[in-house]
Tab-separated table of C-alpha atoms in Angstrom:
chain	number	residue	atom	x	y	z
A	1	UNK	CA	-2.366	4.214	-29.225
A	2	UNK	CA	-0.417	7.008	-27.293
A	3	UNK	CA	-1.159	6.746	-23.204
A	4	UNK	CA	-1.336	9.565	-20.573
A	5	UNK	CA	1.549	11.682	-20.878
A	6	UNK	CA	2.478	13.679	-17.581
A	7	UNK	CA	5.792	16.034	-16.575
A	8	UNK	CA	8.001	16.112	-14.877
A	9	UNK	CA	8.511	12.611	-13.897
A	10	UNK	CA	10.405	14.189	-10.571
A	11	UNK	CA	10.127	16.866	-8.789
A	12	UNK	CA	11.962	17.983	-5.363
A	13	UNK	CA	11.222	21.685	-3.933
A	14	UNK	CA	11.412	23.467	-0.780
A	15	UNK	CA	8.111	23.674	1.746
A	16	UNK	CA	6.627	27.404	0.822
A	17	UNK	CA	7.541	27.058	-2.694
A	18	UNK	CA	5.507	26.381	-5.620
A	19	UNK	CA	4.768	23.825	-8.244
A	20	UNK	CA	3.082	22.768	-11.257
A	21	UNK	CA	2.581	19.429	-13.217
A	22	UNK	CA	0.989	19.076	-16.658
A	23	UNK	CA	-1.442	16.499	-18.074
A	24	UNK	CA	-1.450	15.356	-21.603
A	25	UNK	CA	-4.603	12.951	-22.265
A	26	UNK	CA	-5.217	10.663	-24.351
A	27	UNK	CA	-6.613	12.104	-27.988
A	28	UNK	CA	-10.213	12.749	-27.684
A	29	UNK	CA	-10.659	11.614	-23.919
A	30	UNK	CA	-13.025	14.075	-22.516
A	31	UNK	CA	-13.164	13.311	-18.846
A	32	UNK	CA	-9.585	14.154	-17.149
A	33	UNK	CA	-8.658	13.161	-13.641
A	34	UNK	CA	-6.193	14.280	-11.072
A	35	UNK	CA	-5.191	11.341	-7.939
A	36	UNK	CA	-2.818	12.303	-5.310
A	37	UNK	CA	-1.268	8.910	-4.440
A	38	UNK	CA	0.541	8.999	-0.995
A	39	UNK	CA	3.225	6.247	-0.591
A	40	UNK	CA	1.755	2.978	0.612
A	41	UNK	CA	-1.980	4.334	0.033
A	42	UNK	CA	-4.440	4.366	-2.581
A	43	UNK	CA	-5.008	7.255	-4.998
A	44	UNK	CA	-7.062	9.705	-3.795
A	45	UNK	CA	-9.267	11.983	-6.345
A	46	UNK	CA	-8.244	15.877	-6.242
A	47	UNK	CA	-10.420	16.805	-9.141
A	48	UNK	CA	-12.152	15.838	-12.060
A	49	UNK	CA	-12.854	17.581	-15.299
A	50	UNK	CA	-15.194	16.944	-18.139
A	51	UNK	CA	-14.287	18.638	-20.904
A	52	UNK	CA	-13.189	22.151	-19.498
A	53	UNK	CA	-15.422	21.741	-17.091
A	54	UNK	CA	-15.139	20.989	-13.447
A	55	UNK	CA	-17.494	18.007	-12.232
A	56	UNK	CA	-16.079	17.155	-8.914
A	57	UNK	CA	-13.131	19.469	-6.519
A	58	UNK	CA	-14.621	18.349	-3.428
A	59	UNK	CA	-11.080	17.057	-2.365
A	60	UNK	CA	-9.433	19.531	-3.477
A	61	UNK	CA	-7.507	21.340	-0.502
A	62	UNK	CA	-8.450	24.746	-2.398
A	63	UNK	CA	-6.115	27.206	-0.331
A	64	UNK	CA	-3.361	25.514	-1.945
A	65	UNK	CA	-4.262	23.492	-5.063
A	66	UNK	CA	-5.878	24.653	-8.206
A	67	UNK	CA	-6.085	22.777	-11.616
A	68	UNK	CA	-7.543	23.839	-15.141
A	69	UNK	CA	-8.261	22.635	-18.318
A	70	UNK	CA	-8.602	25.865	-20.515
A	71	UNK	CA	-8.828	24.275	-23.906
A	72	UNK	CA	-10.447	20.943	-22.902
A	73	UNK	CA	-7.249	19.386	-23.731
A	74	UNK	CA	-3.893	19.672	-21.440
A	75	UNK	CA	-4.511	20.230	-17.825
A	76	UNK	CA	-2.168	21.812	-15.128
A	77	UNK	CA	-2.073	21.229	-10.942
A	78	UNK	CA	-0.328	23.704	-9.073
A	79	UNK	CA	-0.035	23.755	-5.622
A	80	UNK	CA	1.253	27.040	-4.236
A	81	UNK	CA	2.458	26.981	-1.278
A	82	UNK	CA	3.622	23.396	-1.011
A	83	UNK	CA	3.778	21.691	2.460
A	84	UNK	CA	5.749	18.602	3.350
A	85	UNK	CA	2.401	16.761	3.508
A	86	UNK	CA	2.055	16.998	0.086
A	87	UNK	CA	4.941	14.706	-1.159
A	88	UNK	CA	3.486	12.333	-3.228
A	89	UNK	CA	2.618	10.999	-6.497
A	90	UNK	CA	0.276	12.925	-8.676
A	91	UNK	CA	-1.376	10.899	-11.282
A	92	UNK	CA	-3.327	12.030	-14.031
A	93	UNK	CA	-5.810	9.895	-15.500
A	94	UNK	CA	-8.266	9.987	-18.661
A	95	UNK	CA	-11.352	8.351	-20.386
A	96	UNK	CA	-13.298	8.940	-23.379
A	97	UNK	CA	-16.393	9.689	-21.307
A	98	UNK	CA	-17.713	9.691	-18.383
A	99	UNK	CA	-18.737	6.276	-17.835
A	100	UNK	CA	-15.651	4.405	-19.141
A	101	UNK	CA	-12.348	2.920	-18.336
A	102	UNK	CA	-9.973	5.648	-17.010
A	103	UNK	CA	-6.409	5.431	-18.014
A	104	UNK	CA	-3.805	6.441	-15.683
A	105	UNK	CA	-0.481	8.001	-16.839
A	106	UNK	CA	2.989	7.312	-15.121
A	107	UNK	CA	2.796	10.182	-12.814
A	108	UNK	CA	4.967	12.926	-11.124
A	109	UNK	CA	6.650	12.235	-7.829
A	110	UNK	CA	6.904	14.994	-5.841
A	111	UNK	CA	9.048	15.753	-2.806
A	112	UNK	CA	8.576	18.947	-0.717
A	113	UNK	CA	11.437	19.081	1.934
B	1	UNK	CA	-19.894	8.588	1.020
B	2	UNK	CA	-17.810	5.283	-0.023
B	3	UNK	CA	-15.496	3.752	1.998
B	4	UNK	CA	-13.575	0.384	0.790
B	5	UNK	CA	-11.271	-1.537	2.829
B	6	UNK	CA	-9.075	-4.192	1.509
B	7	UNK	CA	-7.213	-7.185	3.156
B	8	UNK	CA	-4.161	-8.387	3.107
B	9	UNK	CA	-1.342	-5.239	2.726
B	10	UNK	CA	0.730	-8.197	1.870
B	11	UNK	CA	0.832	-11.148	-0.092
B	12	UNK	CA	3.611	-13.744	-0.357
B	13	UNK	CA	3.061	-16.588	-2.395
B	14	UNK	CA	4.919	-19.682	-4.193
B	15	UNK	CA	4.672	-19.518	-8.169
B	16	UNK	CA	1.674	-21.353	-9.508
B	17	UNK	CA	-0.047	-21.039	-6.566
B	18	UNK	CA	-3.146	-19.190	-6.216
B	19	UNK	CA	-3.827	-15.366	-4.738
B	20	UNK	CA	-6.750	-14.163	-3.216
B	21	UNK	CA	-7.539	-10.565	-2.266
B	22	UNK	CA	-10.540	-9.035	-0.507
B	23	UNK	CA	-12.633	-6.276	-0.314
B	24	UNK	CA	-15.833	-4.508	1.362
B	25	UNK	CA	-17.464	-1.687	0.343
B	26	UNK	CA	-20.241	0.411	2.216
B	27	UNK	CA	-22.247	2.013	-0.330
B	28	UNK	CA	-24.777	-0.414	-1.326
B	29	UNK	CA	-25.683	1.639	-4.474
B	30	UNK	CA	-22.148	1.155	-5.644
B	31	UNK	CA	-22.468	-0.457	-9.483
B	32	UNK	CA	-18.961	-1.258	-10.691
B	33	UNK	CA	-15.629	-2.498	-9.048
B	34	UNK	CA	-13.005	-2.272	-11.011
B	35	UNK	CA	-9.383	-3.632	-9.978
B	36	UNK	CA	-6.067	-2.070	-10.657
B	37	UNK	CA	-2.789	-3.535	-10.710
B	38	UNK	CA	0.575	-0.991	-10.080
B	39	UNK	CA	4.040	-1.700	-11.121
B	40	UNK	CA	7.026	0.127	-9.375
B	41	UNK	CA	7.297	3.626	-10.744
B	42	UNK	CA	4.221	3.516	-13.371
B	43	UNK	CA	0.480	4.013	-13.260
B	44	UNK	CA	-2.187	1.919	-12.092
B	45	UNK	CA	-3.637	-0.451	-14.858
B	46	UNK	CA	-7.129	-1.875	-15.015
B	47	UNK	CA	-7.025	-5.399	-15.422
B	48	UNK	CA	-10.466	-6.675	-14.480
B	49	UNK	CA	-13.721	-4.955	-13.382
B	50	UNK	CA	-17.177	-6.319	-12.134
B	51	UNK	CA	-20.726	-4.549	-12.425
B	52	UNK	CA	-23.195	-5.650	-10.187
B	53	UNK	CA	-25.716	-7.382	-12.850
B	54	UNK	CA	-23.206	-10.477	-12.376
B	55	UNK	CA	-22.178	-12.185	-9.411
B	56	UNK	CA	-18.316	-13.321	-11.261
B	57	UNK	CA	-16.105	-12.573	-14.066
B	58	UNK	CA	-13.035	-14.008	-15.515
B	59	UNK	CA	-10.330	-13.379	-17.704
B	60	UNK	CA	-7.783	-15.940	-18.020
B	61	UNK	CA	-6.200	-16.432	-14.774
B	62	UNK	CA	-7.455	-13.648	-13.327
B	63	UNK	CA	-11.155	-13.498	-11.472
B	64	UNK	CA	-13.686	-11.349	-9.822
B	65	UNK	CA	-16.709	-12.359	-8.063
B	66	UNK	CA	-19.238	-10.354	-6.477
B	67	UNK	CA	-21.046	-10.594	-3.337
B	68	UNK	CA	-23.540	-8.172	-3.516
B	69	UNK	CA	-25.743	-8.643	0.005
B	70	UNK	CA	-22.344	-9.206	1.954
B	71	UNK	CA	-21.067	-6.103	0.176
B	72	UNK	CA	-17.232	-7.543	-1.098
B	73	UNK	CA	-16.125	-8.553	-3.964
B	74	UNK	CA	-12.844	-10.608	-4.206
B	75	UNK	CA	-9.832	-10.585	-6.931
B	76	UNK	CA	-8.597	-14.597	-7.678
B	77	UNK	CA	-5.231	-14.801	-9.407
B	78	UNK	CA	-4.650	-18.810	-10.266
B	79	UNK	CA	-1.353	-20.475	-11.618
B	80	UNK	CA	0.673	-16.988	-10.365
B	81	UNK	CA	3.953	-15.860	-11.793
B	82	UNK	CA	6.653	-13.764	-10.906
B	83	UNK	CA	5.253	-11.106	-13.505
B	84	UNK	CA	2.189	-10.872	-11.326
B	85	UNK	CA	4.336	-9.259	-8.549
B	86	UNK	CA	2.496	-6.016	-7.846
B	87	UNK	CA	0.329	-3.505	-5.617
B	88	UNK	CA	-2.976	-4.250	-6.558
B	89	UNK	CA	-6.048	-1.808	-5.714
B	90	UNK	CA	-9.353	-2.658	-5.711
B	91	UNK	CA	-11.523	0.594	-6.307
B	92	UNK	CA	-15.580	1.539	-5.659
B	93	UNK	CA	-17.270	4.622	-7.768
B	94	UNK	CA	-17.220	7.819	-5.692
B	95	UNK	CA	-20.747	8.909	-4.766
B	96	UNK	CA	-22.094	6.464	-7.331
B	97	UNK	CA	-20.443	8.793	-9.866
B	98	UNK	CA	-18.262	7.803	-13.095
B	99	UNK	CA	-16.119	5.176	-13.832
B	100	UNK	CA	-13.004	7.082	-12.998
B	101	UNK	CA	-14.045	8.875	-9.975
B	102	UNK	CA	-12.953	6.184	-7.293
B	103	UNK	CA	-12.702	5.273	-4.045
B	104	UNK	CA	-9.253	3.470	-4.096
B	105	UNK	CA	-8.299	0.311	-1.210
B	106	UNK	CA	-5.207	0.782	0.678
B	107	UNK	CA	-3.842	-1.877	-1.980
B	108	UNK	CA	-2.237	-5.210	-1.693
B	109	UNK	CA	1.760	-5.945	-2.304
B	110	UNK	CA	1.752	-9.259	-3.989
B	111	UNK	CA	4.888	-11.038	-3.855
B	112	UNK	CA	5.376	-14.294	-5.976
B	113	UNK	CA	8.696	-16.142	-5.449
B	114	UNK	CA	10.203	-18.427	-8.357
């Protein structure tokens, strides 16, 4: 079974630029999560989708971050404009249903300079 | 909301020794406690989890114990091997939410010396 796919693996941008990350969850998984993991810390949830609807975006900095999952499969996370403190690994995870195990992708490492 | 504290932040053991990592949580309504292992350059991988209706769960060399009264849970790894070296995270559900909507501890970097 293929895992959660994320791209790109690495991205370096200057502050105030925009960036987008892409996630393809495990086939058939209805629930999708985006997490932010700052170096030396545990992952922090940014947004949770159930199919193409948002379940929880309470920790998403909505002034600069946006995410969508238009067809209930792939998802994109965008940052515009980026700040230095956005440097982190952005992890996508998916689960078959709301209350089943979440599987994580390898993440996208973002460096803002 | 939930708060998860994890100790120690680093742990070094000799191969074959046991390792114990402890976590506390704040929300007495939390009922699911997973442990994730994260290797360098990879995403977290679930290694074991426990629900609040049991006090202990084992899977080969790995075990998790839960004390609901004290609101703490622990990961026990016996007969450690070099490949156990990684960062381990405990977690608990955010606002009693789903198994993937989690509050993570800050992690424990485990080093197993051959």
